[in-house]
Coordinates of C-alpha atoms and ligand atoms in Angstrom, one line a residue:
X15 CA -0.1 -0.3 -0.1
X16 CA 1.5 3.4 -0.8
X17 CA 1.2 6.2 0.9
X18 CA 0.2 9.2 -1.7
X19 CA 1.2 13.2 -0.9
X20 CA -1.4 15.3 -2.9
X21 CA -0.8 18.6 -3.1
X22 CA -3.6 21.4 -1.8
X23 CA -4.1 25.2 -1.8
X24 CA -6.0 26.4 1.9
X25 CA -9.1 27.0 2.0
X26 CA -9.5 30.6 4.3
X27 CA -12.7 29.5 6.1
X28 CA -12.0 26.6 8.2
X29 CA -11.9 28.4 12.0
X30 CA -13.4 26.4 14.3
X31 CA -16.6 27.5 16.3
X32 CA -18.0 27.0 19.3
X33 CA -17.6 23.3 18.8
X34 CA -15.7 21.9 16.0
X35 CA -15.6 23.3 12.4
X36 CA -19.0 22.9 11.0
X37 CA -19.8 23.9 7.4
X38 CA -23.0 22.3 4.9
X39 CA -22.6 18.8 3.5
X40 CA -21.6 20.7 -0.2
X41 CA -18.7 22.3 1.8
X42 CA -17.1 19.2 3.3
X43 CA -17.7 17.7 -0.2
X44 CA -15.7 20.6 -2.0
X45 CA -12.3 18.1 -3.3
X46 CA -9.7 18.7 -0.7
X47 CA -11.9 20.4 1.7
X48 CA -12.4 17.8 4.8
X49 CA -8.5 15.8 4.0
X50 CA -7.3 19.8 4.3
X51 CA -8.7 20.2 7.8
X52 CA -8.3 16.5 9.3
X53 CA -4.0 17.1 7.8
X54 CA -4.3 20.7 10.0
X55 CA -5.1 18.6 12.8
X56 CA -2.8 15.9 12.1
X57 CA -0.4 18.3 11.9
X58 CA -0.9 20.1 14.9
X59 CA -0.6 17.5 17.2
X60 CA 2.9 16.8 19.4
X61 CA 3.4 13.3 18.6
X62 CA 0.6 11.6 17.5
X63 CA 2.7 9.1 15.8
X64 CA 2.3 5.4 17.1
X65 CA -0.3 6.7 19.6
X66 CA -4.2 5.6 19.7
X67 CA -7.4 7.4 17.9
X68 CA -10.3 7.4 18.3
X69 CA -12.8 7.9 15.7
X70 CA -16.6 8.2 15.3
X71 CA -20.0 10.4 13.8
X72 CA -23.5 11.1 14.7
X73 CA -23.9 8.8 11.5
X74 CA -25.3 11.7 9.7
X75 CA -25.0 12.2 5.7
X76 CA -21.2 11.9 4.3
X77 CA -20.7 10.3 7.9
X78 CA -19.5 7.0 6.2
X79 CA -17.7 8.2 3.1
X80 CA -15.4 10.6 6.0
X81 CA -14.8 8.0 8.1
X82 CA -12.9 6.0 5.4
X83 CA -10.9 9.1 4.3
X84 CA -9.6 10.1 7.9
X85 CA -9.1 6.2 8.4
X86 CA -6.7 6.8 5.3
X87 CA -5.3 10.0 6.1
X88 CA -4.7 8.4 9.8
X89 CA -2.9 5.1 8.9
X90 CA -0.3 7.6 6.0
X91 CA 0.5 10.2 8.8
X92 CA 1.2 7.2 11.5
X93 CA -1.1 6.6 13.7
X94 CA -0.4 3.4 15.9
X95 CA -4.1 2.6 16.4
X96 CA -7.6 3.8 15.5
X97 CA -11.2 2.5 17.4
X98 CA -13.9 2.8 15.3
X99 CA -17.3 2.8 16.1
X100 CA -18.8 0.1 14.8
X101 CA -20.6 1.8 11.2
X102 CA -18.1 4.6 12.1
X103 CA -21.1 5.8 14.5
X104 CA -20.5 7.2 18.1
X105 CA -22.6 9.5 20.1
X106 CA -20.4 12.5 20.8
X107 CA -20.2 11.6 24.7
X108 CA -19.7 7.7 24.1
X109 CA -16.3 9.3 22.4
X110 CA -15.9 10.8 24.8
X111 CA -16.0 7.8 27.8
X112 CA -14.1 5.6 25.4
X113 CA -11.2 7.9 24.7
X114 CA -10.7 7.8 28.7
X115 CA -11.5 4.2 29.3
X116 CA -8.9 3.5 26.4
X117 CA -6.5 6.2 27.8
X118 CA -6.0 6.9 24.1
X119 CA -4.3 10.3 22.7
X120 CA -7.6 12.0 21.7
X121 CA -10.4 11.5 19.3
X122 CA -12.2 12.5 16.0
X123 CA -15.8 13.4 16.2
X124 CA -17.9 13.9 12.9
X125 CA -20.9 15.5 14.1
X126 CA -22.7 19.0 13.2
X127 CA -24.5 18.1 16.6
X128 CA -28.8 19.3 16.1
X129 CA -28.1 20.9 12.7
X130 CA -30.0 19.2 10.0
X131 CA -28.6 16.4 8.0
X132 CA -28.7 15.3 4.5
X133 CA -27.4 16.1 1.4
X134 CA -28.7 19.6 1.4
X135 CA -28.0 19.6 5.7
X136 CA -25.0 20.3 7.8
X137 CA -21.4 18.2 8.8
X138 CA -18.7 18.8 11.3
X139 CA -15.6 17.5 12.5
X140 CA -14.0 18.6 16.0
X141 CA -10.9 17.1 18.2
X142 CA -10.9 15.9 21.8
X143 CA -8.0 16.0 23.8
X144 CA -7.0 13.1 25.8
X145 CA -8.9 14.1 29.2
X146 CA -12.1 13.0 26.6
X147 CA -13.2 16.9 26.5
X148 CA -13.1 18.9 23.0
X149 CA -9.6 21.0 22.1
X150 CA -9.0 23.8 24.1
X151 CA -8.5 27.5 22.0
X152 CA -5.1 27.0 21.9
X153 CA -5.0 23.8 20.2
X154 CA -8.5 24.7 17.5
X155 CA -6.3 27.6 17.0
X156 CA -3.2 26.4 16.0
X157 CA -5.4 24.0 13.3
X158 CA -6.5 26.7 11.9
X159 CA -2.9 28.5 12.0
X160 CA -2.2 25.2 10.0
X161 CA -5.1 25.0 8.1
X162 CA -4.5 28.7 6.6
X163 CA -0.5 27.9 5.0
X164 CA -1.5 23.9 3.9
X165 CA 0.0 22.9 1.0
X166 CA -0.2 18.6 0.8
X167 CA -2.1 16.3 2.7
X168 CA -1.2 12.3 3.2
X169 CA -3.0 9.8 2.1
X170 CA -2.8 5.9 2.3
X171 CA -4.1 4.7 -1.3
X172 CA -6.3 1.2 0.0
X173 CA -9.7 0.3 0.0
X174 CA -12.1 0.9 2.3
X175 CA -12.7 -1.3 4.9
X176 CA -15.8 -2.9 6.3
X177 CA -16.6 -1.2 9.4
X178 CA -20.3 -3.2 9.9
X179 CA -18.8 -5.8 11.6
X180 CA -17.0 -6.1 14.8
X181 CA -13.1 -6.5 14.0
X182 CA -9.1 -6.2 14.3
X183 CA -7.7 -5.3 11.0
X184 CA -5.0 -3.5 9.3
X185 CA -4.3 -0.5 7.5
X186 CA -0.9 -0.3 6.1
X187 CA 0.8 -0.2 9.3
X188 CA -2.4 1.0 11.1
X189 CA -4.1 -1.2 13.6
X190 CA -8.0 -0.6 13.4
X191 CA -10.5 -2.0 16.2
X192 CA -13.8 -1.6 15.1
X193 CA -16.0 -1.5 18.2
X194 CA -19.4 -1.4 19.8
X195 CA -19.4 1.8 21.7
X196 CA -23.3 1.4 23.2
X197 CA -21.7 -1.7 25.6
X198 CA -19.1 0.3 27.7
X199 CA -20.9 3.5 27.6
X200 CA -24.2 1.5 29.5
X201 CA -21.5 0.1 31.5
X202 CA -20.5 3.4 32.9
X203 CA -24.2 4.5 33.5
X204 CA -24.5 1.4 35.5
X205 CA -21.4 2.6 37.4
X206 CA -23.6 6.0 38.0
X207 CA -27.0 5.6 38.4
X208 CA -28.9 3.2 40.6
X209 CA -30.3 0.9 38.4
X210 CA -32.3 -1.0 40.0
X211 CA -34.1 1.6 42.0
X212 CA -34.9 2.7 38.1
X213 CA -35.8 -0.6 37.3
X214 CA -38.3 -1.1 40.6
X215 CA -40.3 2.8 39.3
X216 CA -40.6 1.5 36.2
X217 CA -42.3 -1.9 37.1
X218 CA -44.5 0.2 39.1
X219 CA -46.4 1.6 36.5
X220 CA -44.3 4.7 35.7
X221 CA -44.8 5.5 32.2
X222 CA -41.8 6.4 30.3
X223 CA -40.9 8.1 26.3
X224 CA -37.4 8.4 25.0
X225 CA -37.3 10.6 22.2
X226 CA -34.1 9.7 19.9
X227 CA -34.9 11.6 16.9
X228 CA -33.6 9.4 14.4
X229 CA -30.5 10.7 15.4
X230 CA -27.3 8.5 17.0
X231 CA -28.6 7.3 20.4
X232 CA -31.4 5.3 19.3
X233 CA -29.3 1.8 20.0
X234 CA -28.4 3.0 23.4
X235 CA -31.6 4.0 24.2
X236 CA -32.5 1.0 23.5
X237 CA -30.5 -1.2 25.3
X238 CA -30.4 1.5 28.5
X239 CA -34.2 2.1 28.8
X240 CA -35.9 -0.7 26.9
X241 CA -33.8 -3.9 28.0
X242 CA -31.9 -3.2 31.3
X243 CA -34.3 -1.1 32.5
X244 CA -37.4 -3.1 31.2
X245 CA -39.5 -0.1 29.8
X246 CA -40.8 -1.8 26.7
X247 CA -41.4 0.5 24.2
X248 CA -40.7 3.2 25.7
X249 CA -37.8 4.5 22.6
X250 CA -39.8 6.8 20.6
X251 CA -37.6 7.7 16.5
X252 CA -34.8 4.9 17.6
X253 CA -33.4 4.2 14.4
X254 CA -30.5 6.1 13.4
X255 CA -31.2 7.6 9.2
X256 CA -28.6 9.7 7.7
X257 CA -31.5 13.1 7.5
X258 CA -32.4 12.3 11.2
X259 CA -36.1 11.6 8.7
X260 CA -36.5 14.6 7.3
X261 CA -36.6 16.5 11.0
X262 CA -33.8 19.0 13.0
X263 CA -32.3 16.8 15.9
X264 CA -32.1 19.3 18.3
X265 CA -34.5 18.4 21.3
X266 CA -36.6 21.7 22.1
X267 CA -39.9 22.4 22.1
X268 CA -40.3 22.9 18.8
X269 CA -38.1 20.3 16.6
X270 CA -39.0 17.4 19.3
X271 CA -42.8 18.0 18.5
X272 CA -43.9 14.2 18.3
X273 CA -42.4 14.2 22.0
X274 CA -44.1 17.1 23.0
X275 CA -47.3 15.6 21.4
X276 CA -47.6 13.1 23.5
X277 CA -46.0 14.3 26.7
X278 CA -48.6 17.1 26.9
X279 CA -51.2 15.1 26.0
X280 CA -54.0 14.2 28.2
X281 CA -53.0 10.4 29.5
X282 CA -49.3 11.4 28.7
X283 CA -46.4 9.1 30.4
X284 CA -45.2 10.3 33.6
X285 CA -41.6 11.2 31.8
X286 CA -40.0 12.4 28.7
X287 CA -37.0 13.3 27.2
X288 CA -35.3 13.7 23.9
X289 CA -31.9 13.6 22.7
X290 CA -30.2 15.3 19.4
X291 CA -28.4 14.7 16.9
X292 CA -25.0 13.3 18.7
X293 CA -26.2 12.2 21.7
X294 CA -25.1 15.3 23.7
X295 CA -28.1 17.8 24.1
X296 CA -31.3 16.7 26.0
X297 CA -34.5 18.0 27.5
X298 CA -36.8 16.6 30.2
X299 CA -40.1 17.0 30.6
X300 CA -43.1 15.6 33.2
X301 CA -46.4 15.0 32.6
X302 CA -47.9 18.2 30.6
X303 CA -44.4 19.7 32.1
X304 CA -41.5 21.9 30.4
X305 CA -38.0 21.8 32.4
X306 CA -36.4 24.8 31.4
X307 CA -32.4 23.3 30.9
X308 CA -31.2 26.6 33.4
X309 CA -33.5 24.9 35.9
X310 CA -32.7 21.1 35.5
X311 CA -29.2 21.8 36.1
X312 CA -30.3 23.5 39.4
X313 CA -32.8 20.6 40.5
X314 CA -29.8 17.7 39.6
X315 CA -27.7 19.7 41.5
X316 CA -29.9 20.2 45.0
X317 CA -30.4 16.6 44.6
X318 CA -26.9 14.9 43.6
X319 CA -26.6 13.3 46.5
X320 CA -29.6 11.2 46.2
X321 CA -27.6 9.3 42.7
X322 CA -24.5 7.0 43.9
X323 CA -22.3 8.7 41.1
X324 CA -22.7 11.7 43.4
X325 CA -23.9 11.0 46.4
X326 CA -20.6 12.1 48.3
X327 CA -21.4 15.7 47.6
X328 CA -20.0 18.0 44.8
X329 CA -16.8 19.8 44.3
X330 CA -18.1 22.9 43.1
X331 CA -20.8 23.6 39.6
X332 CA -20.3 25.5 36.7
X333 CA -22.7 27.0 34.1
X334 CA -22.5 29.4 30.7
X335 CA -22.6 32.7 31.1
X336 CA -26.1 32.8 29.6
X337 CA -27.1 30.0 31.5
X338 CA -30.1 31.3 33.8
X339 CA -28.5 31.8 37.6
X340 CA -30.8 29.1 39.0
X341 CA -28.1 26.8 40.2
X342 CA -25.8 29.5 41.5
X343 CA -28.3 29.7 44.3
X344 CA -28.1 26.1 44.9
X345 CA -24.4 26.6 44.9
X346 CA -24.7 29.2 47.3
X347 CA -26.8 27.2 49.7
X348 CA -24.8 24.4 49.9
X349 CA -21.7 26.0 49.9
X350 CA -19.5 25.2 46.6
X351 CA -18.7 27.6 44.3
X352 CA -20.2 28.2 41.0
X353 CA -18.1 29.2 38.2
X354 CA -19.3 31.2 35.2
X355 CA -17.3 30.6 31.6
X356 CA -18.1 31.0 27.5
X357 CA -20.7 29.3 25.6
X358 CA -19.3 26.0 24.5
X359 CA -18.4 22.8 26.6
X360 CA -14.7 23.3 25.8
X361 CA -14.8 26.1 29.1
X362 CA -15.7 23.4 31.3
X363 CA -12.7 20.8 30.5
X364 CA -10.0 22.3 33.3
X365 CA -12.6 23.0 35.7
X366 CA -13.6 19.0 35.7
X367 CA -9.7 17.9 35.6
X368 CA -9.3 20.2 38.2
X369 CA -11.9 18.7 39.9
X370 CA -13.2 22.6 40.7
X371 CA -16.1 21.6 39.2
X372 CA -18.7 18.0 39.3
X373 CA -22.1 19.0 37.8
X374 CA -21.6 21.5 34.3
X375 CA -24.7 23.0 32.0
X376 CA -25.6 25.0 29.6
X377 CA -29.0 26.8 28.4
X378 CA -29.0 25.2 25.2
X379 CA -30.3 21.5 27.0
X380 CA -26.2 20.5 28.1
X381 CA -26.1 19.0 31.2
X382 CA -23.0 16.9 32.1
X383 CA -20.2 16.2 35.1
X384 CA -16.8 14.5 35.4
X385 CA -18.0 10.9 34.3
X386 CA -16.9 12.3 30.8
X387 CA -16.0 15.6 28.9
X388 CA -18.7 16.0 27.2
X389 CA -22.3 17.4 28.1
X390 CA -24.3 14.1 28.0
X391 CA -28.0 13.5 27.2
X392 CA -28.9 10.3 28.5
X393 CA -26.8 11.0 31.3
X394 CA -29.3 13.5 32.6
X395 CA -32.3 11.1 31.5
X396 CA -30.9 8.8 34.0
X397 CA -29.9 11.7 36.0
X398 CA -33.7 12.3 36.6
X399 CA -35.5 8.9 36.7
X400 CA -32.6 8.5 39.3
X401 CA -34.1 11.3 41.5
X402 CA -37.7 10.5 40.6
X403 CA -37.1 6.8 41.6
X404 CA -36.2 7.9 45.4
X405 CA -38.2 11.1 45.5
X406 CA -41.6 8.7 44.6
X407 CA -42.5 12.7 43.2
X408 CA -43.6 14.2 39.8
X409 CA -41.4 16.2 37.3
X410 CA -44.0 18.9 37.9
X411 CA -43.6 18.7 41.9
X412 CA -40.1 18.1 42.3
X413 CA -39.6 21.3 40.3
X414 CA -42.0 23.8 41.8
X415 CA -41.3 22.4 45.3
X416 CA -37.5 23.5 44.1
X417 CA -39.0 26.9 43.1
X418 CA -40.4 26.9 46.5
X419 CA -37.0 27.0 48.0
X420 CA -34.7 28.8 45.6
X421 CA -37.0 31.4 44.1
X422 CA -37.8 31.2 40.4
X423 CA -35.6 31.9 37.2
X424 CA -37.9 32.8 34.9
X425 CA -36.1 32.4 31.7
X426 CA -36.1 32.5 27.4
X427 CA -33.7 32.1 24.8
X428 CA -35.2 34.1 21.5
X429 CA -32.8 33.0 17.7
X430 CA -33.0 35.3 15.1
X431 CA -31.5 32.5 12.7
X432 CA -30.1 33.3 9.1
X433 CA -30.1 37.0 9.5
X434 CA -27.5 39.3 7.4
X435 CA -24.2 38.3 9.0
X436 CA -22.9 42.7 8.8
X437 CA -26.3 44.0 10.3
X438 CA -25.6 41.2 13.1
X439 CA -22.2 42.4 13.6
X440 CA -23.3 46.2 13.4
X441 CA -25.6 45.4 16.4
X442 CA -23.7 43.6 18.5
X443 CA -21.0 46.8 17.5
X444 CA -23.5 49.0 18.3
X445 CA -24.2 47.4 21.9
X446 CA -20.3 47.2 22.4
X447 CA -20.2 50.8 22.5
X448 CA -23.2 51.5 24.8
X449 CA -22.1 49.9 27.7
X450 CA -19.7 52.0 29.1
X451 CA -21.7 55.0 31.1
X452 CA -24.4 52.1 30.9
X453 CA -24.4 50.9 34.8
X454 CA -26.8 53.9 36.9
X455 CA -28.9 53.9 33.7
X456 CA -32.4 53.4 34.0
X457 CA -35.2 52.2 31.5
X458 CA -38.7 52.1 33.2
X459 CA -38.7 50.1 36.0
X460 CA -35.2 48.7 35.5
X461 CA -31.9 50.1 36.5
X462 CA -28.5 49.1 34.8
X463 CA -26.7 47.3 37.8
X464 CA -23.6 46.2 35.3
X465 CA -23.2 46.1 31.4
X466 CA -19.9 44.3 29.9
X467 CA -19.0 42.2 27.3
X468 CA -18.1 39.2 29.1
X469 CA -14.5 38.5 29.8
X470 CA -13.5 35.1 31.2
X471 CA -10.2 33.9 33.0
X472 CA -10.0 30.6 33.5
X473 CA -9.0 29.8 36.9
X474 CA -6.6 27.0 36.5
X475 CA -4.4 28.0 33.3
X476 CA -5.2 31.7 33.9
X477 CA -6.2 31.9 30.0
X478 CA -8.0 34.7 29.2
X479 CA -11.5 34.4 26.5
X480 CA -13.2 38.1 25.3
X481 CA -16.1 39.3 23.4
X482 CA -18.2 36.1 24.7
X483 CA -21.8 37.9 25.0
X484 CA -22.8 41.2 26.0
X485 CA -24.3 41.2 29.4
X486 CA -26.8 43.8 31.1
X487 CA -27.7 43.4 34.8
X488 CA -30.3 45.1 36.9
X489 CA -30.6 45.7 40.0
X490 CA -33.8 43.2 40.4
X491 CA -31.6 40.1 39.6
X492 CA -32.3 40.4 35.5
X493 CA -30.5 40.2 32.8
X494 CA -30.4 40.4 29.3
X495 CA -27.8 38.6 27.2
X496 CA -26.8 39.1 24.0
X497 CA -24.4 37.0 21.7
X498 CA -23.9 35.8 17.9
X499 CA -23.8 31.8 17.4
X500 CA -20.7 30.1 16.8
X501 CA -22.2 27.1 15.7
X502 CA -24.7 28.5 12.6
X503 CA -23.3 27.5 9.2
X504 CA -25.9 30.5 7.2
X505 CA -25.6 34.1 7.7
X506 CA -25.9 35.1 11.4
X507 CA -27.7 34.1 14.4
X508 CA -28.6 36.0 17.1
X509 CA -28.7 35.1 20.4
X510 CA -30.9 36.8 23.4
X511 CA -31.2 35.5 26.7
X512 CA -34.0 37.1 28.9
X513 CA -33.8 36.1 32.6
X514 CA -35.9 37.3 35.6
X515 CA -36.1 36.3 39.3
X516 CA -39.1 35.5 41.4
X517 CA -38.7 34.6 45.0
X518 CA -42.7 34.9 45.6
X519 CA -44.0 31.7 45.5
X520 CA -47.3 32.7 44.4
X521 CA -46.1 34.2 41.2
X522 CA -44.4 30.8 40.0
X523 CA -47.2 30.2 37.3
X524 CA -47.3 32.9 35.0
X525 CA -46.5 31.6 31.5
X526 CA -43.0 32.0 30.7
X527 CA -42.9 34.8 28.0
X528 CA -45.4 36.6 29.6
X529 CA -43.3 36.8 32.8
X530 CA -40.5 38.0 31.0
X531 CA -42.4 40.6 28.3
X532 CA -41.0 43.6 30.1
X533 CA -37.9 42.5 29.8
X534 CA -38.0 41.6 26.2
X535 CA -39.7 44.6 25.3
X536 CA -36.9 46.3 27.1
X537 CA -34.1 44.9 24.9
X538 CA -35.8 45.4 21.8
X539 CA -35.6 49.1 22.3
X540 CA -31.8 48.9 23.3
X541 CA -30.5 46.4 20.4
X542 CA -33.0 47.9 18.0
X543 CA -33.3 44.4 16.8
X544 CA -36.1 44.3 14.4
X545 CA -34.7 47.1 12.7
X546 CA -30.7 45.2 12.2
X547 CA -32.0 41.9 11.8
X548 CA -35.4 42.8 9.9
X549 CA -37.4 40.1 11.7
X550 CA -40.6 40.9 13.8
X551 CA -40.1 37.7 15.8
X552 CA -37.7 35.7 16.9
X553 CA -37.2 32.0 14.6
X554 CA -36.8 30.4 17.4
X555 CA -38.0 30.4 21.0
X556 CA -36.9 28.0 24.0
Ligands
LIG606 C1 -24.1 26.4 21.1 C2 -25.0 26.3 22.1 C3 -24.1 26.4 23.1 C4 -23.3 24.8 22.6 C5 -22.8 24.8 21.7 C6 -22.7 22.9 20.8 O1 -23.6 27.3 20.5 O2 -25.2 28.0 22.2 O3 -24.2 26.7 24.4 O4 -22.0 24.5 23.5 O5 -24.0 24.9 20.4 O6 -23.5 22.5 21.3 P1 -23.7 28.7 19.5 O7 -24.1 28.3 18.5 O8 -24.8 29.2 20.6 O9 -22.1 29.0 19.5
LIG607 ZN1 -24.8 17.7 20.0

């Protein structure tokens, strides 16, 4: 077998975003596009020759072709061993778990997460480091720098491998092990949660429904909920499809409509959950009840000691800046630190490695812990089931009781998708220019306490990440936050995050959008969203 060196020219747009490089499938199909980026990864890694790399993707369209290309390039670049998921498929949290279990050098994950798939959909690729977590900025920067000057890549001339059989083969000098990621992942879950107790709960007529949205978690959910926990027929849309059945594999009230219909019907099950394209996100629902991801993180934190894997308590917690401050209140009561990080899971890595935080979460339906270094959708579902099994109360009762103790943080995110990039940047620049001197200003009933562009200084490696979103906080504890998405592939996506705090339990039953209306109107006024986006309404409200 021959190693071929192919000359190439750089693409200028290979800068990884919030979570790796994400582009439309058609961009990835451009000759040399994927290869340039993969070679930039290998060129940026010190001493990866002879090492073990984990490889898998969420199974979306182009996954199969990309896996074969990456295998041949890995062999040509001297990688010693590749652990690849059966069929080239692995959920993101399973990939993280496997990197850790096998003490691999790193991993390459192919996913565009919750973005739609299919020939006209999106594709993505990201590199994870030895800890199992997304590469930190200094690594993604190095990859980007390399991609700007790359002039050749290496690839082995070989036939495609059959990845549908669990085998160990060779590709040139490199060993290729096709593994089943479901089994080690399920075993990790069994080590954290009280499966017997959850099994008893389900046996006593507790009904659940888990929507895999025709994405990667189907086989994991069937194995865990149906086989191991005995919830026969509980998995919805459990067959992974390359185009996710034409759906948008994002677990929220808009896109997980099959589940929402079931959970908001008269005879709804007790518990419902959905996960996204690559299995790292989760949405949790009770019978006719929606749990915001921010509240979910707060409830898991408050009840963590009920779960075997966390029974000795938490070292700390962390949330991304736009995530609501509900968890801060729990941390305060527990006497532990709550870290506020920029958006993106990569910022939790150092805190988890240094044991400064045990649980982490983002408002974007992401929750996880130190068991892996990615957010983990099914883990969150099992955490909830374990709490429900111990407490014997409904989801709604647990959340409402939580609000009674800590107060309620009304919270919502408004997304303006695919708006004009230049205008969106102008909106942010204009806001940025207004921050100085805003503190102390009054807008109707609100007085500005602070206004800044969020900057994060990592407490472990002291790296500083600037311009991570504009925050305007008010004296009554409410906040509005503005950011541009770093995962979108078309135009720009403006995200507006709105939060208010209500300590009075008599006022905890308002409809969220109604409760937040004055703040939403204020955000409109301050940022002139309609004018800049040319939109009357957000595309998605979560
Ligand atoms: C979005 C979410 C962020 C999450 C990321 C990857 O990024 O907002 O919390 O970590 O997807 O799942 P954004 O598009 O806002 O940059
Ligand atoms: Zn995802």
